[in-house]
Short mmCIF file of C-alpha atoms in Angstrom, two decimals:
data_model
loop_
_atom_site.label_atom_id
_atom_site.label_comp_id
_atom_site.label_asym_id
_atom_site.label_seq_id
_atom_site.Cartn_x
_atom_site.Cartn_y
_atom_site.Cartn_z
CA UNK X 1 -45.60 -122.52 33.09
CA UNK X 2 -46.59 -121.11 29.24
CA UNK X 3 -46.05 -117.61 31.08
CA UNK X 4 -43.18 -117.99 32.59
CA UNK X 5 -41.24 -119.32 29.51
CA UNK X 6 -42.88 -115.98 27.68
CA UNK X 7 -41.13 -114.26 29.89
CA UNK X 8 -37.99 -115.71 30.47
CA UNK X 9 -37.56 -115.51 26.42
CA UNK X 10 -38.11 -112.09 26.13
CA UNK X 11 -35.87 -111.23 29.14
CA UNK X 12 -33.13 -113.08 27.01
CA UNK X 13 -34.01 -111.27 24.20
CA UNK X 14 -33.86 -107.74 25.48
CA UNK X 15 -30.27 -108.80 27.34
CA UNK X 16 -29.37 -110.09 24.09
CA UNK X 17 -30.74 -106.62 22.31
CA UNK X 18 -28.47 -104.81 25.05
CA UNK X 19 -25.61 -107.07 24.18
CA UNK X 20 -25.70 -106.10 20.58
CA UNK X 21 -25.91 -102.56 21.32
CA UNK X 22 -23.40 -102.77 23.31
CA UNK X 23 -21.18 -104.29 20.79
CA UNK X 24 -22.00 -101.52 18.11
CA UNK X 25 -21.29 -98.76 20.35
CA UNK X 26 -17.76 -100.23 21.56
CA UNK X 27 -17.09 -101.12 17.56
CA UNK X 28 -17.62 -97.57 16.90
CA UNK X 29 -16.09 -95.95 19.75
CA UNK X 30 -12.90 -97.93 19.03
CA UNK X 31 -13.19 -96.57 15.00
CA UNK X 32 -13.35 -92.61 16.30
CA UNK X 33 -10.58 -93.67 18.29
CA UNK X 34 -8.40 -94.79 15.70
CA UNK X 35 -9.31 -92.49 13.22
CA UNK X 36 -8.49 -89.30 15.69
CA UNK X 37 -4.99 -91.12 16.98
CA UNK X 38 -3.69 -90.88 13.58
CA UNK X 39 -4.84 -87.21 12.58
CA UNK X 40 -3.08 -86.29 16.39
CA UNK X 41 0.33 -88.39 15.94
CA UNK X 42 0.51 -86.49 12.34
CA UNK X 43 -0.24 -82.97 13.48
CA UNK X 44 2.64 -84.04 16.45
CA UNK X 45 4.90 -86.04 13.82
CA UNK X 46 8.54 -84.86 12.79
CA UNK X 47 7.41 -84.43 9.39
CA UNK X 48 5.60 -81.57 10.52
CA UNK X 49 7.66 -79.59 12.66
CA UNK X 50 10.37 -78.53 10.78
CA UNK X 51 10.37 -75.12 10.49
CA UNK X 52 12.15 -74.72 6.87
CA UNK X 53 9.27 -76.66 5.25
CA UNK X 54 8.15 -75.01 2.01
CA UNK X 55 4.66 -74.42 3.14
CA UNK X 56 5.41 -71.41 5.94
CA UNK X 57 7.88 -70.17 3.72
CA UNK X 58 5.21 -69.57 0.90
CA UNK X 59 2.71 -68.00 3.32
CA UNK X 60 5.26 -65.25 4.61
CA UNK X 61 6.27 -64.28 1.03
CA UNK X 62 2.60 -63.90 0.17
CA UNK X 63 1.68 -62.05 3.42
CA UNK X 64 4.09 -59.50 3.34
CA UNK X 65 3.66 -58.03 0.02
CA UNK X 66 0.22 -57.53 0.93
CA UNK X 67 0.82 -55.83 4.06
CA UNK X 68 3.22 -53.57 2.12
CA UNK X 69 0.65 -53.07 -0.78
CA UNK X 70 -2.12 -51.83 1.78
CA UNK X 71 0.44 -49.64 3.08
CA UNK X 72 1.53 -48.24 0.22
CA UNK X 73 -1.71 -46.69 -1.16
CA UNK X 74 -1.85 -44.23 1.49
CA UNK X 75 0.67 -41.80 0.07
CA UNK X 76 0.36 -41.86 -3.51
CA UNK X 77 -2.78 -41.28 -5.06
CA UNK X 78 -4.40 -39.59 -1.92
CA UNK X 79 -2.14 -37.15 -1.34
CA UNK X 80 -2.54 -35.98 -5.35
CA UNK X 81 -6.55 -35.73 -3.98
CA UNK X 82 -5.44 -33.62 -0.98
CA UNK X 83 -3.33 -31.52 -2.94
CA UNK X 84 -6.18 -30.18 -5.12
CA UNK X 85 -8.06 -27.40 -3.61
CA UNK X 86 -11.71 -28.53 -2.14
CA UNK X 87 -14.08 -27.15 -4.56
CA UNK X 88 -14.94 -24.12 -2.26
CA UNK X 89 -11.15 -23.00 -1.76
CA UNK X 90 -11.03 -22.94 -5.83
CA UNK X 91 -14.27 -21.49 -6.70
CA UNK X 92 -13.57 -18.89 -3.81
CA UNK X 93 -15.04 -15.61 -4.73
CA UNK X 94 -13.38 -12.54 -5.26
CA UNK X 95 -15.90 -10.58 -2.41
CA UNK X 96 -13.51 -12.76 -0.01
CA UNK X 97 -10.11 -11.38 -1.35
CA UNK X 98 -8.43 -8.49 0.24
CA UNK X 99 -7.53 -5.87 -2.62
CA UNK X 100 -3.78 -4.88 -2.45
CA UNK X 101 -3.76 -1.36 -1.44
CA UNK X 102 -3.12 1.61 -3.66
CA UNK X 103 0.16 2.47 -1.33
CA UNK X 104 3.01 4.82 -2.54
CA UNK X 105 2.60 5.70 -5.87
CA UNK X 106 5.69 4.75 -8.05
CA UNK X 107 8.14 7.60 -7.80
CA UNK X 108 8.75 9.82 -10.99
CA UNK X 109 11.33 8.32 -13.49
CA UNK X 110 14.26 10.17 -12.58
CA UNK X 111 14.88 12.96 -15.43
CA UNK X 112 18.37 13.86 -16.96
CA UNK X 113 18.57 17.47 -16.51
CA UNK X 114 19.18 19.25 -19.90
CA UNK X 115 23.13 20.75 -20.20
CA UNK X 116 23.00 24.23 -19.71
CA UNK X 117 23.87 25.51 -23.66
CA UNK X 118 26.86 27.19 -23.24
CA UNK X 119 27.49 30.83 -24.68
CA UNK X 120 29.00 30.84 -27.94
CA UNK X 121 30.75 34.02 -29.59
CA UNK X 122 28.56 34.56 -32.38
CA UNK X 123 25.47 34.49 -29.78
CA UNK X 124 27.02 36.58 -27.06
CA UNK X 125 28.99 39.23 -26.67
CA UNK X 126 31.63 39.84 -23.62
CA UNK X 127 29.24 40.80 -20.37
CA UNK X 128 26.19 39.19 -21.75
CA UNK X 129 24.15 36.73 -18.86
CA UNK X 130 22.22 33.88 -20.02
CA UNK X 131 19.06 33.64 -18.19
CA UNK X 132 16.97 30.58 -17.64
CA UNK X 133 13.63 30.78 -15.89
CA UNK X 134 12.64 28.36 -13.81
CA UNK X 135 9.40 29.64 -12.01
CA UNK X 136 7.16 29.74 -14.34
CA UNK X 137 3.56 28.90 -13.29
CA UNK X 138 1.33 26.69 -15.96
CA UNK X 139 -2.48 27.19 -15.50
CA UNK X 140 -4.71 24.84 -17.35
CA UNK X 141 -7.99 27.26 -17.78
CA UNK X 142 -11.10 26.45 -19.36
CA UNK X 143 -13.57 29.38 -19.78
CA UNK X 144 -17.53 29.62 -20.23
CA UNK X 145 -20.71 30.95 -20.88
CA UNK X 146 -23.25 31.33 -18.04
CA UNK X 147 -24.96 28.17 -19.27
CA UNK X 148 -21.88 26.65 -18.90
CA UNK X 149 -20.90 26.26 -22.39
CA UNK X 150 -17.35 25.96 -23.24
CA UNK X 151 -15.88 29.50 -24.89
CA UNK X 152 -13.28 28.97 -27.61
CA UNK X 153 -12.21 32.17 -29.09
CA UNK X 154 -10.54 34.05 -26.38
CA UNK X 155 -7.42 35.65 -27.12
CA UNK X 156 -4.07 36.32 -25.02
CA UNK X 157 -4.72 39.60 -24.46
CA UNK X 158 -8.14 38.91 -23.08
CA UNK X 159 -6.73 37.07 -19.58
CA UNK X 160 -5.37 38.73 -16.58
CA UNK X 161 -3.69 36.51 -14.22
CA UNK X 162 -3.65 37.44 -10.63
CA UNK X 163 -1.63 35.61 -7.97
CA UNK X 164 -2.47 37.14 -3.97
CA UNK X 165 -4.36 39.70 -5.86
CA UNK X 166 -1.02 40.98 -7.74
CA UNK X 167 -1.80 40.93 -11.54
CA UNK X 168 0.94 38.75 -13.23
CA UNK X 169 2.78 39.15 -16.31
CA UNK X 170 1.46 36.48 -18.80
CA UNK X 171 4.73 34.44 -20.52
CA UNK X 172 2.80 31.95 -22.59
CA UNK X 173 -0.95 31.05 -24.28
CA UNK X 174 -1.76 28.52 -26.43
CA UNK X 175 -5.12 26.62 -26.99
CA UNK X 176 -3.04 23.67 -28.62
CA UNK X 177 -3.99 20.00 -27.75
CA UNK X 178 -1.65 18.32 -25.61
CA UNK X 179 -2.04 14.87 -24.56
CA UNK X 180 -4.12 13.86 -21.40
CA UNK X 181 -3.07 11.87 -18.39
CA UNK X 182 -6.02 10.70 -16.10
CA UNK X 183 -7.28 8.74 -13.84
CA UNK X 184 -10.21 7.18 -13.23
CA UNK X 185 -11.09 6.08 -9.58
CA UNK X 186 -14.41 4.27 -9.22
CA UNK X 187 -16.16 3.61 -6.20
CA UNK X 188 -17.62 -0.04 -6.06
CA UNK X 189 -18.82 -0.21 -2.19
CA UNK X 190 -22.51 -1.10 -1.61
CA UNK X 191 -24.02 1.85 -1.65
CA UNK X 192 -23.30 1.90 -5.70
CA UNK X 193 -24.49 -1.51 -6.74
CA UNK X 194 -28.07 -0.38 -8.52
CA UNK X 195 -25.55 2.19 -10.56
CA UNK X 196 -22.81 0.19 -11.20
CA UNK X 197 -23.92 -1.25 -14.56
CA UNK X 198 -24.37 2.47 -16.41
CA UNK X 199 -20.70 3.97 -13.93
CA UNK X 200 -19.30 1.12 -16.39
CA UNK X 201 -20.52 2.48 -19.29
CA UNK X 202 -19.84 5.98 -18.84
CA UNK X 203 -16.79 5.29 -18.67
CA UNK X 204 -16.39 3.49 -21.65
CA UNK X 205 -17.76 6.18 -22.95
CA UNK X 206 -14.63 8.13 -21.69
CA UNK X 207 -12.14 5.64 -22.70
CA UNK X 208 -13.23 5.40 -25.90
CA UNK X 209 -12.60 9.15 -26.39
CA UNK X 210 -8.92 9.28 -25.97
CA UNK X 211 -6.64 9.88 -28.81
CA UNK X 212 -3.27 9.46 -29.57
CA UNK X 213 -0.96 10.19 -26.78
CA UNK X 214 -3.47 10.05 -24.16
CA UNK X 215 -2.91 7.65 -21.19
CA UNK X 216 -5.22 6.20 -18.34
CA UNK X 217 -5.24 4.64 -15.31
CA UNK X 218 -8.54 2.59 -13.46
CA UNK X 219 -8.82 2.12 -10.04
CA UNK X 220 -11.23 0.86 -7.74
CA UNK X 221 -12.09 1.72 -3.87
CA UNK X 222 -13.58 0.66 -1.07
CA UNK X 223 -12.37 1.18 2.29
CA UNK X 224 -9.00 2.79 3.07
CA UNK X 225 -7.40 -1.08 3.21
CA UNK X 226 -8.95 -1.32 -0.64
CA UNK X 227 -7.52 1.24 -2.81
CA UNK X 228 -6.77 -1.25 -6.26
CA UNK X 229 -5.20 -0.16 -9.29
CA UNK X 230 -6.89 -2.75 -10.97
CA UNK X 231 -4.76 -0.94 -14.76
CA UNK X 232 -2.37 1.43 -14.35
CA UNK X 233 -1.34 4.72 -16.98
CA UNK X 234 -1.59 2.56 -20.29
CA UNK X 235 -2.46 4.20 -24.00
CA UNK X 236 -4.72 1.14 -24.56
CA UNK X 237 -8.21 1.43 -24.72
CA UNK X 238 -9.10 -2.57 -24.72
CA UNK X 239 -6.76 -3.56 -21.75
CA UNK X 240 -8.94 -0.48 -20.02
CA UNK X 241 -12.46 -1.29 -20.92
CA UNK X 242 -11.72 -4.86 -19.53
CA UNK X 243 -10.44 -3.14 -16.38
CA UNK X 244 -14.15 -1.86 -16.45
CA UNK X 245 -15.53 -4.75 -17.24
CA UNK X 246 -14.09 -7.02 -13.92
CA UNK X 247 -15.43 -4.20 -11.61
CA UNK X 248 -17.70 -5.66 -8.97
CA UNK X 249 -19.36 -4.69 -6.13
CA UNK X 250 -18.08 -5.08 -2.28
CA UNK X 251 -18.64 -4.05 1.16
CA UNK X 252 -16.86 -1.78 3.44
CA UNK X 253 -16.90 1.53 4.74
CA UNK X 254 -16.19 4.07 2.10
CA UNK X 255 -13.25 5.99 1.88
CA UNK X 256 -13.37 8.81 -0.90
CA UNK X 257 -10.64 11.12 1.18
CA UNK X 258 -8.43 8.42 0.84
CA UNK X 259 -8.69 7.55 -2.33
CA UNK X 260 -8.63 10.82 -3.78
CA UNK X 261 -5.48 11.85 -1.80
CA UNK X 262 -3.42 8.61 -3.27
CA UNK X 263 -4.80 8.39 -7.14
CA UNK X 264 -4.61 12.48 -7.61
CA UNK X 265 -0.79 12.00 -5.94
CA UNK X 266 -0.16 8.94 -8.83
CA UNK X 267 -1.76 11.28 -11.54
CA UNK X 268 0.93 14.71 -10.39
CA UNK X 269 3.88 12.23 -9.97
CA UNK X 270 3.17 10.11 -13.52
CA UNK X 271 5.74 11.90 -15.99
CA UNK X 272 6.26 10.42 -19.43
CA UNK X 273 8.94 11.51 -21.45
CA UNK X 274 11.94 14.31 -20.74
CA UNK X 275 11.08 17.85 -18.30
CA UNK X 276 9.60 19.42 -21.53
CA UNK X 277 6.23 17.16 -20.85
CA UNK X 278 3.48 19.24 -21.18
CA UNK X 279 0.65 16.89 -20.44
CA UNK X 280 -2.69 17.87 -18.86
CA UNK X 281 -3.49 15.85 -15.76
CA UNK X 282 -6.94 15.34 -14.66
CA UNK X 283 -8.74 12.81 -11.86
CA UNK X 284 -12.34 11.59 -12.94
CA UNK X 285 -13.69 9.81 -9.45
CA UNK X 286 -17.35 8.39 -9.62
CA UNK X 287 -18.99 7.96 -5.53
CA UNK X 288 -21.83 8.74 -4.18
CA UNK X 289 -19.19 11.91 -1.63
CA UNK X 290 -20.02 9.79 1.56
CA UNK X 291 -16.80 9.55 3.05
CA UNK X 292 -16.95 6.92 6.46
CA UNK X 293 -13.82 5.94 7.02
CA UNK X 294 -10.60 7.73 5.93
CA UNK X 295 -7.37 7.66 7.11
CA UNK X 296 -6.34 11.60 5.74
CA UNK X 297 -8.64 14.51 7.14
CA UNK X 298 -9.97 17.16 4.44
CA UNK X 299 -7.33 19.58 5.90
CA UNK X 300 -5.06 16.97 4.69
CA UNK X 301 -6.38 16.27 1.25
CA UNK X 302 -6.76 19.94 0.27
CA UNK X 303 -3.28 21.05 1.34
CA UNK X 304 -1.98 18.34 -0.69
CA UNK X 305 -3.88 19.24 -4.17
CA UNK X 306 -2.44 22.41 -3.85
CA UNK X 307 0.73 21.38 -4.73
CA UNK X 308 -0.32 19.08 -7.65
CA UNK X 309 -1.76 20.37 -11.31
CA UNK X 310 -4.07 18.19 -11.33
CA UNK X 311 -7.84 19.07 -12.33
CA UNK X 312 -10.84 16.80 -10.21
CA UNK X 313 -13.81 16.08 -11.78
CA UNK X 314 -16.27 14.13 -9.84
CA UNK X 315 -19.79 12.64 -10.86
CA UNK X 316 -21.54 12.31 -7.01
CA UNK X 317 -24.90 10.18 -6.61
CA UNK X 318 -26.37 11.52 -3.37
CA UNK X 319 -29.68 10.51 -4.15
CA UNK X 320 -29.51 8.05 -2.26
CA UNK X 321 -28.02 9.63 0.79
CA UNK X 322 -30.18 10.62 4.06
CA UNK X 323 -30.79 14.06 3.96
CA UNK X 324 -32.10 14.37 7.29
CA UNK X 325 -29.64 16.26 9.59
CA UNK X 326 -29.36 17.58 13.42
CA UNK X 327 -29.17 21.32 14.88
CA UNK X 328 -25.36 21.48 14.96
CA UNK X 329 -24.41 18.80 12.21
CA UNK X 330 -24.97 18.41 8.09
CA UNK X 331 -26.51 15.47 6.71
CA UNK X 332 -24.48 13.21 4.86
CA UNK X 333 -26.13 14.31 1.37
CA UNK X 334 -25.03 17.89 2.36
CA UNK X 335 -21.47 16.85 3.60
CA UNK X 336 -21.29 15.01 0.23
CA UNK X 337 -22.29 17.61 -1.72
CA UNK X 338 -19.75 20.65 0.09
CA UNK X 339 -17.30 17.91 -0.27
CA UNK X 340 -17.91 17.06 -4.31
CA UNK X 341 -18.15 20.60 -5.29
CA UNK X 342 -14.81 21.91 -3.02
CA UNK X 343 -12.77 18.92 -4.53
CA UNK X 344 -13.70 20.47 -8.15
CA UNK X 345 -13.52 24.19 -7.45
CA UNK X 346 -10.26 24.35 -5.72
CA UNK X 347 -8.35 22.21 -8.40
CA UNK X 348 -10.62 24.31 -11.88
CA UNK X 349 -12.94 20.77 -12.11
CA UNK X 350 -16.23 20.62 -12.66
CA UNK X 351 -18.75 18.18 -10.22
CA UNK X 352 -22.35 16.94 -11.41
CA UNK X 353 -25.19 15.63 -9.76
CA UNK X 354 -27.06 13.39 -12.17
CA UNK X 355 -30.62 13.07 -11.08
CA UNK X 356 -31.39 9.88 -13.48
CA UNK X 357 -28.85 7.22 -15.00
CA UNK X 358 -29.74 8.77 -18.08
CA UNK X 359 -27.62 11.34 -18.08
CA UNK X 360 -24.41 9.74 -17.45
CA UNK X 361 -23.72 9.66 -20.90
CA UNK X 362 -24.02 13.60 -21.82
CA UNK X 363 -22.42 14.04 -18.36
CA UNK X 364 -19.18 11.86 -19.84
CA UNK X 365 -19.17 13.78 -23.38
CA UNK X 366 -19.06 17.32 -21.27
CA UNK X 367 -15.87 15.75 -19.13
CA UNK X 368 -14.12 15.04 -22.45
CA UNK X 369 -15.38 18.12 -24.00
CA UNK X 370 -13.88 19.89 -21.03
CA UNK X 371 -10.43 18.43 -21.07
CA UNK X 372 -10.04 18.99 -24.59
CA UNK X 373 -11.17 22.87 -24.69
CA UNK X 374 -9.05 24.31 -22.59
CA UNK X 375 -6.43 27.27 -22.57
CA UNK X 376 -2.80 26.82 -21.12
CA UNK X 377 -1.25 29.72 -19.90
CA UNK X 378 1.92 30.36 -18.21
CA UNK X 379 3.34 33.66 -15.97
CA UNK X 380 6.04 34.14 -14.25
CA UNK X 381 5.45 35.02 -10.39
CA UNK X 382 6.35 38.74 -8.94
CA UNK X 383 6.43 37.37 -5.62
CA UNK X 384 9.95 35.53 -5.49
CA UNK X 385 10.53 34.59 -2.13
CA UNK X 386 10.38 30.74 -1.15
CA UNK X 387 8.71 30.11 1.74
CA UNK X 388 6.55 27.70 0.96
CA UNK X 389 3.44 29.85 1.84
CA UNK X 390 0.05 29.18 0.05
CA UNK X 391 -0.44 31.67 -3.09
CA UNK X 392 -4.17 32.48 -4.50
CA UNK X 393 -4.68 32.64 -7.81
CA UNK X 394 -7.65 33.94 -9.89
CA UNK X 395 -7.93 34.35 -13.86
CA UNK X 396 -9.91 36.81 -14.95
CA UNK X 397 -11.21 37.25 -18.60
CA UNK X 398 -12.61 40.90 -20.39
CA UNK X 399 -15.92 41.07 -21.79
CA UNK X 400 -16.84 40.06 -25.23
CA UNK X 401 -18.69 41.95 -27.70
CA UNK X 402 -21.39 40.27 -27.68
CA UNK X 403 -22.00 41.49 -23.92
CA UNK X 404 -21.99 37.30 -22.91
CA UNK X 405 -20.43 36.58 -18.96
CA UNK X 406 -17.14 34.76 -20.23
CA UNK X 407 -15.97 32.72 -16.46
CA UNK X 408 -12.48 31.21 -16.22
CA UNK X 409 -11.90 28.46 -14.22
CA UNK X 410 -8.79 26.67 -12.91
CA UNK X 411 -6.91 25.67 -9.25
CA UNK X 412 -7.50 28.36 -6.90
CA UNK X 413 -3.82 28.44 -5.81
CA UNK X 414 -0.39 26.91 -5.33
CA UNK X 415 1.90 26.52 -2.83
CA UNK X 416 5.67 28.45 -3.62
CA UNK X 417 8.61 26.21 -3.25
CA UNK X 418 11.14 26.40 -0.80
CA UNK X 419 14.49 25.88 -0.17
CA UNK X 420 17.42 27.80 -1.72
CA UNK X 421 16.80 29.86 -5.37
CA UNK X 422 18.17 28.51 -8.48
CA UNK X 423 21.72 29.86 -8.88
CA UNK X 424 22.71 33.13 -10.00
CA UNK X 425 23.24 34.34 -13.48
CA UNK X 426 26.77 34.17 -14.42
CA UNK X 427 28.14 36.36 -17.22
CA UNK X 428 28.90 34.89 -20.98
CA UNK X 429 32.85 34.74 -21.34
CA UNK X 430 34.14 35.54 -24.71
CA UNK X 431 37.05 33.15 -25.57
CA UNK X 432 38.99 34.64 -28.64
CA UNK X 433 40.18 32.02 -30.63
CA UNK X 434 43.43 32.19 -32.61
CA UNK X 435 42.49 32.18 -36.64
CA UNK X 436 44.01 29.24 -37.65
CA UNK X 437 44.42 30.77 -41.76
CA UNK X 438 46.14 33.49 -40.75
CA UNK X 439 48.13 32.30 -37.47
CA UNK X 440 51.54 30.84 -39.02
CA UNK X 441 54.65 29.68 -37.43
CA UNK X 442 57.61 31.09 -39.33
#
């Protein structure tokens, strides 16, 4: 009976543990209940729904200014970024730039042709022709020793001009300086970049040496496609040597034909002053004669500078140059060579070969030397007609004294001009004028 009361307690017990938990649970179910009906009926409630409420209103005024301000950005300070160069487009180097070619040199400035002076009656009497020569041939001559040592004491009567072996009747001498127009053309393709340090110098060494009234032009070559003037004819030596001074080396296949052919064209067309110039034109180039690539042939070249008066002196490092040739063709040091040496003979230049760097220097004082002691001499040609046929010219000079070779040097020729002769000579009129002392009306 004990046991069965034991039992029967804790039975009521554990229903009455299960009743209490029972409660509890219902208690707080009903509490989430009412606390979630109220958070439900608000989010639901009128007071909520209206769409004008200030809340939205202050959320779409924020929002859209920042959707416009990360919109914005884009085009201001990034394109200022993208409009500066990239580091490698500014710091591009000049190996990469294609120098402007050379082209047609600027035409002559047109010259006012002096007014024929005409006769007056104290000058010439009735019948009388004024004559004006036109054809006169200059000849810039230089003349030396058999060491090659300039010669300054010739006289006049010492020269005999002879044009298509017909001696020619001297007009004019004079050993007076006249101003110089040159140019100097440069070659800066690979093959000269161990030089190109002492080419600079000599010719500073050549530009320092001009004098008043002297003028100058610098270019720089390549290939036929880079022909620069990188200074054209100026009397200033400091806007020159810092011509020399931006020289640099590039690649390409050489083109001395080319270059020759245009800067010797600028250097016969380049006139300063009225038809009375008397300047002495010369063309200093500095290559190594390998010619790869030009777009005028020799035959070309040559039949032009015999129409110009302009002397060619050229300073040719063929070291370097294979010498190594075939049965039937010339080695490129020999084609340089025949090439250097006809440029200066047929145009009364002078070509060297300098076997060391050293000797640029010396080799740039005899180039000035040269220009400066030199003989101009004029004739006037027996051979009138105008055909436009190629004329040979040789200068020979008599003997000295002192039993030395004397050897004249200057252009081999010249081409005549054609076309119709300058007009005829027309005879002076005498006008008699009426005295006006004695000459009265009554």
């Amino acid at each position: 009976m004990g046991g069965l009361k034991k039992r029967r307690i804790g039975l009521m017990l554990a229903l009455a543990f299960m009743a209490v938990s029972v409660i509890c649970s219902s208690l707080a179910f009903s509490a989430g209940v009412q606390n979630s009906r109220p958070r439900r009926s608000n989010a639901m409630s009128p007071q909520a729904t209206p769409t004008p409420t200030p809340i939205p209103r202050t959320v779409q005024t924020v929002i859209r200014p920042a959707t416009t301000a990360t919109a914005t950005p884009t085009p201001t300070p990034r394109p200022a970024s993208s409009a500066t160069p990239p580091p490698a487009a500014t710091n591009q180097r000049p190996v990469d730039r294609i120098a402007p070619q050379l082209g047609e040199p600027p035409p002559a400035p047109i010259l006012k042709p002096k007014p024929t002076p005409e006769p007056t009656e104290e000058d010439f009497d009735e019948g009388s022709t004024l004559r004006i020569n036109t054809e006169l041939v200059t000849l810039n001559v230089r003349v030396i020793d058999r060491n090659n040592r300039p010669i300054d004491n010739v006289r006049q009567n010492d020269f005999h001009v002879f044009e298509d072996g017909v001696a020619q009747p001297v007009e004019s001498f004079t050993r007076e300086e006249v101003p110089i127009s040159y140019g100097l053309a440069i070659d800066t393709s690979g093959s000269l970049r161990s030089q190109l340090q002492a080419v600079i110098d000599a010719g500073k060494t050549i530009i320092e040496s001009n004098r008043a009234g002297d003028e100058t032009f610098l270019v720089r070559f390549i290939s036929s496609d880079k022909i620069e003037t990188v200074q054209d004819f100026t009397p200033s030596k400091d806007l020159l040597i810092d011509g020399l001074d931006s020289l640099y080396v590039e690649g390409g296949q050489t083109a001395i034909i080319d270059a020759v052919y245009l800067t010797a064209e600028h250097v016969a067309e380049y006139k300063k002053g009225n038809d009375s110039d008397r300047r002495r034109r010369a063309l200093i180039v500095i290559t190594d004669g390998e010619d790869r690539s030009s777009f005028y042939s020799q035959e070309k070249l040559f039949a032009r500078l015999r129409e110009e008066d302009v002397q060619i002196y050229v300073i040719g490092f063929v070291r370097e140059l294979d010498k190594e040739g075939g049965l039937i063709r010339k080695s490129p040091r020999d084609k340089a060579i025949n090439l250097i040496n006809k440029l200066a003979t047929e145009t009364g230049g002078r070509a060297f070969f300098p076997e060391s760097l050293t000797e640029l220097p010396q080799i740039a004082n005899e180039i000035v030397r040269d220009l400066r002691t030199q003989y101009v001499i004029s004739y006037n040609p027996t051979n009138k007609l105008r055909d436009g046929s190629f004329r040979s010219i040789r200068v020979a000079v008599d003997e000295s004294n002192s039993r030395d070779k004397r050897i004249a040097l200057t252009r081999n020729g010249r081409i005549a001009p054609k076309g119709e002769p300058p007009p005829a000579p027309r005879p002076a009129t005498r006008t008699t004028k009426p005295n006006s002392g004695t000459s009265k009306t009554p």
